[in-house]
Short mmCIF file of C-alpha atoms in Angstrom, two decimals:
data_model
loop_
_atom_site.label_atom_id
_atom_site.label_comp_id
_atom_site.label_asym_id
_atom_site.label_seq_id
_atom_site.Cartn_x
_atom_site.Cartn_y
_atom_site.Cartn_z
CA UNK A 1 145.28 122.33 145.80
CA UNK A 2 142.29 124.87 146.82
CA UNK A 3 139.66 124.24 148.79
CA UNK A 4 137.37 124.56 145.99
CA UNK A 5 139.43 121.57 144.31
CA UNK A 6 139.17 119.45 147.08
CA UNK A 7 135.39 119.98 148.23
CA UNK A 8 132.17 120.13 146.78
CA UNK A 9 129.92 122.82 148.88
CA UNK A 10 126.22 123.40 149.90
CA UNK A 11 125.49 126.42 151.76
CA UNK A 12 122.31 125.84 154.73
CA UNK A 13 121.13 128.63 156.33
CA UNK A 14 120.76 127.81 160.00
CA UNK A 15 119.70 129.46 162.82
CA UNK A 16 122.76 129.22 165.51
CA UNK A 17 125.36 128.42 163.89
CA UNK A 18 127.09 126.85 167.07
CA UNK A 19 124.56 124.65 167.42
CA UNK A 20 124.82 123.42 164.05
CA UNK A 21 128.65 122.73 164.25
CA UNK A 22 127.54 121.05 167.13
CA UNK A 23 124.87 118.67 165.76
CA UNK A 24 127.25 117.67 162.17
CA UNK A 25 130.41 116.78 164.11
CA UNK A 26 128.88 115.24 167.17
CA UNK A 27 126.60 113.56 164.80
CA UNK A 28 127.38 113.22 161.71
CA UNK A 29 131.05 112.95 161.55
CA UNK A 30 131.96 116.29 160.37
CA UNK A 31 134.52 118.12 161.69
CA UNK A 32 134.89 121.82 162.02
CA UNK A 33 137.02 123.54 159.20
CA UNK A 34 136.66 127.07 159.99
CA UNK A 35 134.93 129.39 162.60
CA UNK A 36 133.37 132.98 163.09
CA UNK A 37 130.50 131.75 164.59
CA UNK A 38 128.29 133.05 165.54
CA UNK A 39 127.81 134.37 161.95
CA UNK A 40 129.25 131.59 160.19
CA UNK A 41 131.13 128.14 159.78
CA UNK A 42 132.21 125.70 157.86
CA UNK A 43 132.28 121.72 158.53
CA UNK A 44 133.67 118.85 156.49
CA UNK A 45 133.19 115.38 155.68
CA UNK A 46 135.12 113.68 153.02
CA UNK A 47 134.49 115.62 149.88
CA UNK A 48 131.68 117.97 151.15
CA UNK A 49 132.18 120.72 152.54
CA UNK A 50 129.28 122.01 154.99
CA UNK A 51 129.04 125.89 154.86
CA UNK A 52 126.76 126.99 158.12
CA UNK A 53 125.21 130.37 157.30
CA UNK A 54 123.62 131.95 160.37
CA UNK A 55 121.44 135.26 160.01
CA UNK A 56 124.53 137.75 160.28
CA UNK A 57 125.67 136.11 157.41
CA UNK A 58 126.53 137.91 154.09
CA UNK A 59 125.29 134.33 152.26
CA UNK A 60 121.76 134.77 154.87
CA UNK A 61 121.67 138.26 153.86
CA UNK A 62 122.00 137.43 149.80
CA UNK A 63 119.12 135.46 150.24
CA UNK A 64 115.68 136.69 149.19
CA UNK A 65 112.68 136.65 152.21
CA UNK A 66 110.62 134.26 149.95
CA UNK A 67 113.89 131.80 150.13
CA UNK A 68 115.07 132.12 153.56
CA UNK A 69 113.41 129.08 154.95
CA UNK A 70 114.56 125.41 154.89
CA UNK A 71 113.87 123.55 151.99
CA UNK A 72 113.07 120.05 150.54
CA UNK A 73 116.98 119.95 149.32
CA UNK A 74 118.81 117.79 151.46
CA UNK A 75 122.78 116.48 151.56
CA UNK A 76 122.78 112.83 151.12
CA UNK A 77 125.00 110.48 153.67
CA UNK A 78 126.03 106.83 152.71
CA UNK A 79 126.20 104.71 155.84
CA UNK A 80 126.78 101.29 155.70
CA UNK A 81 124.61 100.01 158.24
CA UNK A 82 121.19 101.93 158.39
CA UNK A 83 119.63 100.44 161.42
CA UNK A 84 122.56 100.58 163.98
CA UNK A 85 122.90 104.35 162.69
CA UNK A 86 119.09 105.01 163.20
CA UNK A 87 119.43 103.28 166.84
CA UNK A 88 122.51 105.45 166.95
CA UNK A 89 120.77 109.00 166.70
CA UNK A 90 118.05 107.88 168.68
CA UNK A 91 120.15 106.99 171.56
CA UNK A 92 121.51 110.38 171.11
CA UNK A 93 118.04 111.81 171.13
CA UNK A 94 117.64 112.84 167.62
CA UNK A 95 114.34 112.10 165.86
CA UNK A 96 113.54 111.85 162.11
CA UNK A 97 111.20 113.47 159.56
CA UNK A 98 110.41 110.28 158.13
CA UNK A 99 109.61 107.14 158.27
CA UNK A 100 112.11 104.66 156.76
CA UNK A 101 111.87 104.19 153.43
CA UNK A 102 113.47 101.45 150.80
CA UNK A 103 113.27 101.22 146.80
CA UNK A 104 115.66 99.58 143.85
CA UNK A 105 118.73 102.49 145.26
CA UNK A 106 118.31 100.93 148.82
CA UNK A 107 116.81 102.40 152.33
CA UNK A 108 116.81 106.02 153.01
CA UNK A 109 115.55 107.95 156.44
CA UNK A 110 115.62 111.96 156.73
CA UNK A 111 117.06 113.33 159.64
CA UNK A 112 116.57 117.50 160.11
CA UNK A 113 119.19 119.49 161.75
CA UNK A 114 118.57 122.00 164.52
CA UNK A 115 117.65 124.58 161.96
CA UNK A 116 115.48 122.11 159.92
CA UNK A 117 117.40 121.72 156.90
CA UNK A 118 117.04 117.79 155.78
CA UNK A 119 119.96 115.20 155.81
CA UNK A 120 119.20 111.86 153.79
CA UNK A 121 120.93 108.98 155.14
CA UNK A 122 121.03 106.01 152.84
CA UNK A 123 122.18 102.81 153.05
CA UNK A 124 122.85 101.75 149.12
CA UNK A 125 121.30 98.08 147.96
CA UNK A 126 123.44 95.00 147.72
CA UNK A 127 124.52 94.68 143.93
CA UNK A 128 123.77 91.28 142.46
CA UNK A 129 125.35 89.90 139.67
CA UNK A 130 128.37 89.40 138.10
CA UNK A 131 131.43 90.83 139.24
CA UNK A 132 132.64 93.64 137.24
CA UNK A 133 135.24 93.17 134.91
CA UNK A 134 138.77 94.30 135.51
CA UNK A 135 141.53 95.07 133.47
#
């Protein structure tokens, strides 16, 4: 199997690319795959694969000027607890780009990393209802 089998990947541009290794696995529960920081490296969690672009980059330096800036796309986390995760990163000094938010898919908080790029956690809402039927 490939890595391309086993992973789906988002590229973020960051900034120091040590420091964001640093900020997914001491975080976010990533853990490094490969290095060549500080141009470069690539973290993993489950099925996503992390790729960590800094400037020296040859995916930074594909990217057009009017594109090279954080954006409003964002990886989305599943957690199962929300609140002892926000109390989590807050202990660890992290702060959030918004204010908690719930609707029908459950409650949802952005968190940047140190380059700005957005992470969504969400906690998912309770299914009610019949059970699903097996076979």
């Amino acid at each position: 199997m490939t890595p391309s089998d086993q992973y789906a990947s988002v590229r973020y541009l960051v900034d120091d690319v040590q420091a964001a290794v640093d900020f997914y696995t001491t975080h976010l529960g990533f853990s490094v795959n490969t290095s060549a920081a500080p141009a470069f490296a690539d973290v993993v969690r489950g099925p996503l694969r992390l790729l960590l672009s800094g400037p020296a980059s040859s995916g930074a330096r594909a990217t057009p000027a009017d594109a090279a800036t954080s954006g409003r796309n964002r990886i989305h986390l599943i957690v199962d607890d929300l609140d002892a995760e926000i109390g989590r990163l807050r202990g660890a000094g992290l702060s959030f780009r918004s204010d908690l938010v719930s609707g029908p898919g459950g409650r949802q908080i952005l968190l940047a990393d140190p380059a700005g790029n957005l992470i969504e956690l969400l906690q998912p809402a309770q299914r009610t209802g019949p059970a699903p039927a097996t076979s």
